[in-house]
Amino acid sequence: MKKKFVASMFALALAAATIAPTVAHAEKKPGIQDGSVLWKTTGNTKTDFGLSLNYEDALKPTYSVQVPQSLQMQEDGTDVYVKVSNTKNLAENNKYVSVKVRDTWATNFPKKYRDDDHKYNLYCGYDFMKYKVEPKLSDSSYGPALTDFNQELLTFTEDATKYYRVTPLEDTATNSNPYWWGQINFTIGVENIK
């Protein structure tokens, strides 16, 4: 009886040794972590296991934007502001606020003229006049004029007021149509710092 008991205890100790998990610890990054658990079992054994979960909820970037609603352009150009305030959690998330020109089509801009030749155009009926949009740089000079849509005009990493310039490219005083209309539509969003 004593031999059976000792043999049973020896078998139980071997079984416990083969079931014991081995775990490797690694730096916590998103996704499946390095390391694994391995069970070697013999016979009709039942094993429970668990997966350790970790989640760090990053604070989402927030910001407020203030822009003018309309503009009476001047012949030699007009500076227009974009004010970004209440910025939070941008740098911590490696992000910045991006201001892009989505398009320059006013609601009543003639649909058949919404093409590459009529980007950045004011209109009067079916007459068109080009204008340019340039970002104002930190040294008060102006950057290159935008030529396409979805181009970045201004960027913000903190609270600031920045400017861009809108300038008509023809002499309106000699034009037979003295009143011109247009619109700039923007996309403002959060982008990754590269």
PDB file of C-alpha atoms in Angstrom:
ATOM      1  CA  MET A   1       0.000   0.000   0.000  1.00  0.00           C
ATOM      2  CA  LYS A   2       2.849   2.328   0.866  1.00  0.00           C
ATOM      3  CA  LYS A   3       4.527   1.629  -2.518  1.00  0.00           C
ATOM      4  CA  LYS A   4       1.281   2.425  -4.350  1.00  0.00           C
ATOM      5  CA  PHE A   5       0.902   5.693  -2.439  1.00  0.00           C
ATOM      6  CA  VAL A   6       4.500   6.743  -3.181  1.00  0.00           C
ATOM      7  CA  ALA A   7       4.108   5.816  -6.860  1.00  0.00           C
ATOM      8  CA  SER A   8       0.849   7.799  -7.043  1.00  0.00           C
ATOM      9  CA  MET A   9       2.482  10.842  -5.427  1.00  0.00           C
ATOM     10  CA  PHE A  10       5.453  10.556  -7.833  1.00  0.00           C
ATOM     11  CA  ALA A  11       3.076  10.391 -10.837  1.00  0.00           C
ATOM     12  CA  LEU A  12       1.125  13.392  -9.526  1.00  0.00           C
ATOM     13  CA  ALA A  13       4.343  15.412  -9.112  1.00  0.00           C
ATOM     14  CA  LEU A  14       5.413  14.587 -12.687  1.00  0.00           C
ATOM     15  CA  ALA A  15       1.989  15.567 -14.031  1.00  0.00           C
ATOM     16  CA  ALA A  16       2.116  18.881 -12.138  1.00  0.00           C
ATOM     17  CA  ALA A  17       5.587  19.585 -13.500  1.00  0.00           C
ATOM     18  CA  THR A  18       4.489  18.989 -17.109  1.00  0.00           C
ATOM     19  CA  ILE A  19       1.356  21.174 -16.761  1.00  0.00           C
ATOM     20  CA  ALA A  20       3.105  24.189 -15.181  1.00  0.00           C
ATOM     21  CA  PRO A  21       3.102  27.105 -17.683  1.00  0.00           C
ATOM     22  CA  THR A  22       6.233  28.970 -18.722  1.00  0.00           C
ATOM     23  CA  VAL A  23       5.720  32.698 -19.366  1.00  0.00           C
ATOM     24  CA  ALA A  24       8.082  35.217 -20.954  1.00  0.00           C
ATOM     25  CA  HIS A  25       7.532  38.925 -20.223  1.00  0.00           C
ATOM     26  CA  ALA A  26       8.128  41.649 -22.823  1.00  0.00           C
ATOM     27  CA  GLU A  27       7.625  45.388 -23.342  1.00  0.00           C
ATOM     28  CA  LYS A  28       3.931  46.224 -23.732  1.00  0.00           C
ATOM     29  CA  LYS A  29       3.131  47.356 -27.282  1.00  0.00           C
ATOM     30  CA  PRO A  30      -0.212  47.188 -29.093  1.00  0.00           C
ATOM     31  CA  GLY A  31      -1.027  43.747 -30.450  1.00  0.00           C
ATOM     32  CA  ILE A  32       0.009  40.291 -29.319  1.00  0.00           C
ATOM     33  CA  GLN A  33       2.930  40.416 -26.915  1.00  0.00           C
ATOM     34  CA  ASP A  34       6.084  38.334 -27.132  1.00  0.00           C
ATOM     35  CA  GLY A  35       6.130  35.170 -25.074  1.00  0.00           C
ATOM     36  CA  SER A  36       3.736  32.281 -24.856  1.00  0.00           C
ATOM     37  CA  VAL A  37       2.397  29.628 -22.516  1.00  0.00           C
ATOM     38  CA  LEU A  38       2.959  25.962 -23.322  1.00  0.00           C
ATOM     39  CA  TRP A  39       1.181  22.996 -21.723  1.00  0.00           C
ATOM     40  CA  LYS A  40       2.280  19.417 -22.294  1.00  0.00           C
ATOM     41  CA  THR A  41      -0.438  17.069 -21.158  1.00  0.00           C
ATOM     42  CA  THR A  42      -0.785  13.354 -20.971  1.00  0.00           C
ATOM     43  CA  GLY A  43      -4.051  11.475 -20.762  1.00  0.00           C
ATOM     44  CA  ASN A  44      -7.522  12.838 -20.177  1.00  0.00           C
ATOM     45  CA  THR A  45      -6.577  16.029 -18.338  1.00  0.00           C
ATOM     46  CA  LYS A  46      -8.488  19.297 -18.305  1.00  0.00           C
ATOM     47  CA  THR A  47      -6.548  22.572 -18.293  1.00  0.00           C
ATOM     48  CA  ASP A  48      -7.791  26.118 -17.736  1.00  0.00           C
ATOM     49  CA  PHE A  49      -5.890  29.126 -19.065  1.00  0.00           C
ATOM     50  CA  GLY A  50      -6.227  32.897 -19.175  1.00  0.00           C
ATOM     51  CA  LEU A  51      -5.082  35.772 -21.374  1.00  0.00           C
ATOM     52  CA  SER A  52      -3.836  38.886 -19.624  1.00  0.00           C
ATOM     53  CA  LEU A  53      -5.326  42.015 -21.254  1.00  0.00           C
ATOM     54  CA  ASN A  54      -3.874  45.544 -21.117  1.00  0.00           C
ATOM     55  CA  TYR A  55      -5.292  48.676 -22.753  1.00  0.00           C
ATOM     56  CA  GLU A  56      -4.087  52.256 -22.490  1.00  0.00           C
ATOM     57  CA  ASP A  57      -6.755  54.670 -23.645  1.00  0.00           C
ATOM     58  CA  ALA A  58      -4.955  57.643 -25.205  1.00  0.00           C
ATOM     59  CA  LEU A  59      -6.567  60.998 -24.566  1.00  0.00           C
ATOM     60  CA  LYS A  60      -8.110  62.147 -27.832  1.00  0.00           C
ATOM     61  CA  PRO A  61      -6.873  65.383 -29.442  1.00  0.00           C
ATOM     62  CA  THR A  62      -9.286  68.302 -29.135  1.00  0.00           C
ATOM     63  CA  TYR A  63      -9.249  71.818 -30.575  1.00  0.00           C
ATOM     64  CA  SER A  64     -11.496  74.765 -31.487  1.00  0.00           C
ATOM     65  CA  VAL A  65     -11.336  76.641 -34.794  1.00  0.00           C
ATOM     66  CA  GLN A  66     -12.491  80.187 -35.526  1.00  0.00           C
ATOM     67  CA  VAL A  67     -12.617  81.553 -39.104  1.00  0.00           C
ATOM     68  CA  PRO A  68     -14.369  84.510 -40.735  1.00  0.00           C
ATOM     69  CA  GLN A  69     -17.603  83.723 -42.561  1.00  0.00           C
ATOM     70  CA  SER A  70     -17.109  86.053 -45.525  1.00  0.00           C
ATOM     71  CA  LEU A  71     -14.502  88.290 -47.124  1.00  0.00           C
ATOM     72  CA  GLN A  72     -14.562  91.359 -49.334  1.00  0.00           C
ATOM     73  CA  MET A  73     -11.378  90.858 -51.373  1.00  0.00           C
ATOM     74  CA  GLN A  74      -9.076  93.794 -52.074  1.00  0.00           C
ATOM     75  CA  GLU A  75      -7.334  94.199 -55.394  1.00  0.00           C
ATOM     76  CA  ASP A  76      -3.848  93.854 -53.897  1.00  0.00           C
ATOM     77  CA  GLY A  77      -4.850  90.891 -51.721  1.00  0.00           C
ATOM     78  CA  THR A  78      -6.399  90.317 -48.322  1.00  0.00           C
ATOM     79  CA  ASP A  79      -5.019  88.413 -45.353  1.00  0.00           C
ATOM     80  CA  VAL A  80      -7.508  86.014 -43.754  1.00  0.00           C
ATOM     81  CA  TYR A  81      -7.068  84.454 -40.322  1.00  0.00           C
ATOM     82  CA  VAL A  82      -7.595  80.954 -38.967  1.00  0.00           C
ATOM     83  CA  LYS A  83      -7.507  80.799 -35.169  1.00  0.00           C
ATOM     84  CA  VAL A  84      -7.004  77.435 -33.450  1.00  0.00           C
ATOM     85  CA  SER A  85      -7.449  77.367 -29.670  1.00  0.00           C
ATOM     86  CA  ASN A  86      -8.147  74.975 -26.801  1.00  0.00           C
ATOM     87  CA  THR A  87      -5.694  72.457 -28.265  1.00  0.00           C
ATOM     88  CA  LYS A  88      -5.161  69.413 -26.067  1.00  0.00           C
ATOM     89  CA  ASN A  89      -3.400  66.090 -26.491  1.00  0.00           C
ATOM     90  CA  LEU A  90      -1.903  66.864 -29.924  1.00  0.00           C
ATOM     91  CA  ALA A  91       1.816  66.456 -29.184  1.00  0.00           C
ATOM     92  CA  GLU A  92       1.182  63.540 -26.814  1.00  0.00           C
ATOM     93  CA  ASN A  93      -0.498  61.683 -29.679  1.00  0.00           C
ATOM     94  CA  ASN A  94       2.034  62.793 -32.346  1.00  0.00           C
ATOM     95  CA  LYS A  95      -0.703  64.778 -34.160  1.00  0.00           C
ATOM     96  CA  TYR A  96      -1.296  68.232 -35.620  1.00  0.00           C
ATOM     97  CA  VAL A  97      -4.281  70.205 -36.923  1.00  0.00           C
ATOM     98  CA  SER A  98      -4.305  70.477 -40.720  1.00  0.00           C
ATOM     99  CA  VAL A  99      -6.225  73.050 -42.784  1.00  0.00           C
ATOM    100  CA  LYS A 100      -6.678  72.085 -46.449  1.00  0.00           C
ATOM    101  CA  VAL A 101      -8.611  73.629 -49.332  1.00  0.00           C
ATOM    102  CA  ARG A 102     -11.239  71.030 -50.230  1.00  0.00           C
ATOM    103  CA  ASP A 103     -12.498  72.910 -53.314  1.00  0.00           C
ATOM    104  CA  THR A 104     -13.458  76.373 -54.567  1.00  0.00           C
ATOM    105  CA  TRP A 105     -16.936  75.692 -55.884  1.00  0.00           C
ATOM    106  CA  ALA A 106     -19.719  77.887 -54.552  1.00  0.00           C
ATOM    107  CA  THR A 107     -23.153  76.246 -54.489  1.00  0.00           C
ATOM    108  CA  ASN A 108     -24.233  78.153 -57.596  1.00  0.00           C
ATOM    109  CA  PHE A 109     -20.874  77.879 -59.417  1.00  0.00           C
ATOM    110  CA  PRO A 110     -21.803  76.524 -62.881  1.00  0.00           C
ATOM    111  CA  LYS A 111     -21.519  72.727 -62.680  1.00  0.00           C
ATOM    112  CA  LYS A 112     -20.182  72.234 -66.190  1.00  0.00           C
ATOM    113  CA  TYR A 113     -17.187  74.460 -65.313  1.00  0.00           C
ATOM    114  CA  ARG A 114     -16.110  72.543 -62.217  1.00  0.00           C
ATOM    115  CA  ASP A 115     -12.889  71.343 -63.795  1.00  0.00           C
ATOM    116  CA  ASP A 116      -9.115  71.859 -63.542  1.00  0.00           C
ATOM    117  CA  ASP A 117      -9.245  75.040 -65.662  1.00  0.00           C
ATOM    118  CA  HIS A 118     -11.681  76.700 -63.267  1.00  0.00           C
ATOM    119  CA  LYS A 119     -10.108  75.875 -59.907  1.00  0.00           C
ATOM    120  CA  TYR A 120      -9.488  79.024 -57.866  1.00  0.00           C
ATOM    121  CA  ASN A 121     -11.817  81.114 -60.024  1.00  0.00           C
ATOM    122  CA  LEU A 122     -14.260  83.868 -59.143  1.00  0.00           C
ATOM    123  CA  TYR A 123     -17.278  84.042 -61.410  1.00  0.00           C
ATOM    124  CA  CYS A 124     -19.863  86.461 -62.735  1.00  0.00           C
ATOM    125  CA  GLY A 125     -22.443  84.520 -64.711  1.00  0.00           C
ATOM    126  CA  TYR A 126     -20.290  82.522 -67.137  1.00  0.00           C
ATOM    127  CA  ASP A 127     -17.259  84.821 -66.952  1.00  0.00           C
ATOM    128  CA  PHE A 128     -14.364  83.732 -64.757  1.00  0.00           C
ATOM    129  CA  MET A 129     -11.406  85.407 -63.063  1.00  0.00           C
ATOM    130  CA  LYS A 130      -8.556  83.525 -61.386  1.00  0.00           C
ATOM    131  CA  TYR A 131      -7.376  84.276 -57.868  1.00  0.00           C
ATOM    132  CA  LYS A 132      -4.584  82.858 -55.733  1.00  0.00           C
ATOM    133  CA  VAL A 133      -4.433  81.552 -52.181  1.00  0.00           C
ATOM    134  CA  GLU A 134      -1.040  81.696 -50.419  1.00  0.00           C
ATOM    135  CA  PRO A 135      -0.103  80.705 -46.860  1.00  0.00           C
ATOM    136  CA  LYS A 136       1.490  83.488 -44.826  1.00  0.00           C
ATOM    137  CA  LEU A 137       4.807  82.309 -43.388  1.00  0.00           C
ATOM    138  CA  SER A 138       6.249  83.064 -39.941  1.00  0.00           C
ATOM    139  CA  ASP A 139       8.566  85.723 -41.436  1.00  0.00           C
ATOM    140  CA  SER A 140       5.490  87.544 -42.888  1.00  0.00           C
ATOM    141  CA  SER A 141       6.325  86.528 -46.458  1.00  0.00           C
ATOM    142  CA  TYR A 142       3.962  84.294 -48.450  1.00  0.00           C
ATOM    143  CA  GLY A 143       4.474  80.713 -49.516  1.00  0.00           C
ATOM    144  CA  PRO A 144       3.684  79.312 -52.963  1.00  0.00           C
ATOM    145  CA  ALA A 145       0.096  79.689 -54.149  1.00  0.00           C
ATOM    146  CA  LEU A 146      -2.018  76.549 -53.987  1.00  0.00           C
ATOM    147  CA  THR A 147      -2.671  74.982 -57.376  1.00  0.00           C
ATOM    148  CA  ASP A 148      -4.855  72.009 -56.555  1.00  0.00           C
ATOM    149  CA  PHE A 149      -7.477  70.832 -54.090  1.00  0.00           C
ATOM    150  CA  ASN A 150      -6.711  68.947 -50.858  1.00  0.00           C
ATOM    151  CA  GLN A 151      -3.419  70.806 -50.519  1.00  0.00           C
ATOM    152  CA  GLU A 152      -2.404  71.777 -47.005  1.00  0.00           C
ATOM    153  CA  LEU A 153      -2.682  75.506 -46.416  1.00  0.00           C
ATOM    154  CA  LEU A 154      -1.933  75.870 -42.684  1.00  0.00           C
ATOM    155  CA  THR A 155      -0.828  73.595 -39.830  1.00  0.00           C
ATOM    156  CA  PHE A 156      -1.135  73.939 -36.052  1.00  0.00           C
ATOM    157  CA  THR A 157       0.501  72.038 -33.202  1.00  0.00           C
ATOM    158  CA  GLU A 158      -0.678  74.471 -30.495  1.00  0.00           C
ATOM    159  CA  ASP A 159      -2.978  77.436 -29.954  1.00  0.00           C
ATOM    160  CA  ALA A 160      -2.205  80.069 -32.607  1.00  0.00           C
ATOM    161  CA  THR A 161      -3.650  82.456 -35.161  1.00  0.00           C
ATOM    162  CA  LYS A 162      -2.254  82.040 -38.673  1.00  0.00           C
ATOM    163  CA  TYR A 163      -3.027  83.765 -41.955  1.00  0.00           C
ATOM    164  CA  TYR A 164      -3.363  83.101 -45.656  1.00  0.00           C
ATOM    165  CA  ARG A 165      -3.718  85.649 -48.464  1.00  0.00           C
ATOM    166  CA  VAL A 166      -6.383  85.740 -51.171  1.00  0.00           C
ATOM    167  CA  THR A 167      -5.571  87.890 -54.221  1.00  0.00           C
ATOM    168  CA  PRO A 168      -7.484  88.403 -57.515  1.00  0.00           C
ATOM    169  CA  LEU A 169      -5.213  88.007 -60.547  1.00  0.00           C
ATOM    170  CA  GLU A 170      -6.858  90.454 -62.954  1.00  0.00           C
ATOM    171  CA  ASP A 171      -7.525  94.180 -62.913  1.00  0.00           C
ATOM    172  CA  THR A 172     -11.218  94.299 -62.019  1.00  0.00           C
ATOM    173  CA  ALA A 173     -11.443  98.055 -62.612  1.00  0.00           C
ATOM    174  CA  THR A 174     -11.265  97.605 -66.394  1.00  0.00           C
ATOM    175  CA  ASN A 175     -13.472  94.518 -66.478  1.00  0.00           C
ATOM    176  CA  SER A 176     -17.021  94.832 -67.817  1.00  0.00           C
ATOM    177  CA  ASN A 177     -18.259  92.818 -64.819  1.00  0.00           C
ATOM    178  CA  PRO A 178     -17.440  94.731 -61.623  1.00  0.00           C
ATOM    179  CA  TYR A 179     -18.904  92.182 -59.163  1.00  0.00           C
ATOM    180  CA  TRP A 180     -17.412  88.718 -58.744  1.00  0.00           C
ATOM    181  CA  TRP A 181     -18.282  85.866 -56.408  1.00  0.00           C
ATOM    182  CA  GLY A 182     -16.535  82.785 -55.199  1.00  0.00           C
ATOM    183  CA  GLN A 183     -16.019  80.464 -52.308  1.00  0.00           C
ATOM    184  CA  ILE A 184     -13.269  78.480 -50.638  1.00  0.00           C
ATOM    185  CA  ASN A 185     -14.306  75.267 -48.893  1.00  0.00           C
ATOM    186  CA  PHE A 186     -11.944  73.856 -46.304  1.00  0.00           C
ATOM    187  CA  THR A 187     -11.288  70.562 -44.596  1.00  0.00           C
ATOM    188  CA  ILE A 188      -9.922  70.862 -41.067  1.00  0.00           C
ATOM    189  CA  GLY A 189      -8.768  67.710 -39.323  1.00  0.00           C
ATOM    190  CA  VAL A 190      -6.128  65.975 -37.254  1.00  0.00           C
ATOM    191  CA  GLU A 191      -3.159  64.391 -39.043  1.00  0.00           C
ATOM    192  CA  ASN A 192      -0.146  62.336 -37.944  1.00  0.00           C
ATOM    193  CA  ILE A 193       3.181  64.149 -37.583  1.00  0.00           C
ATOM    194  CA  LYS A 194       5.620  62.439 -39.956  1.00  0.00           C
TER     195      LYS A 194
END
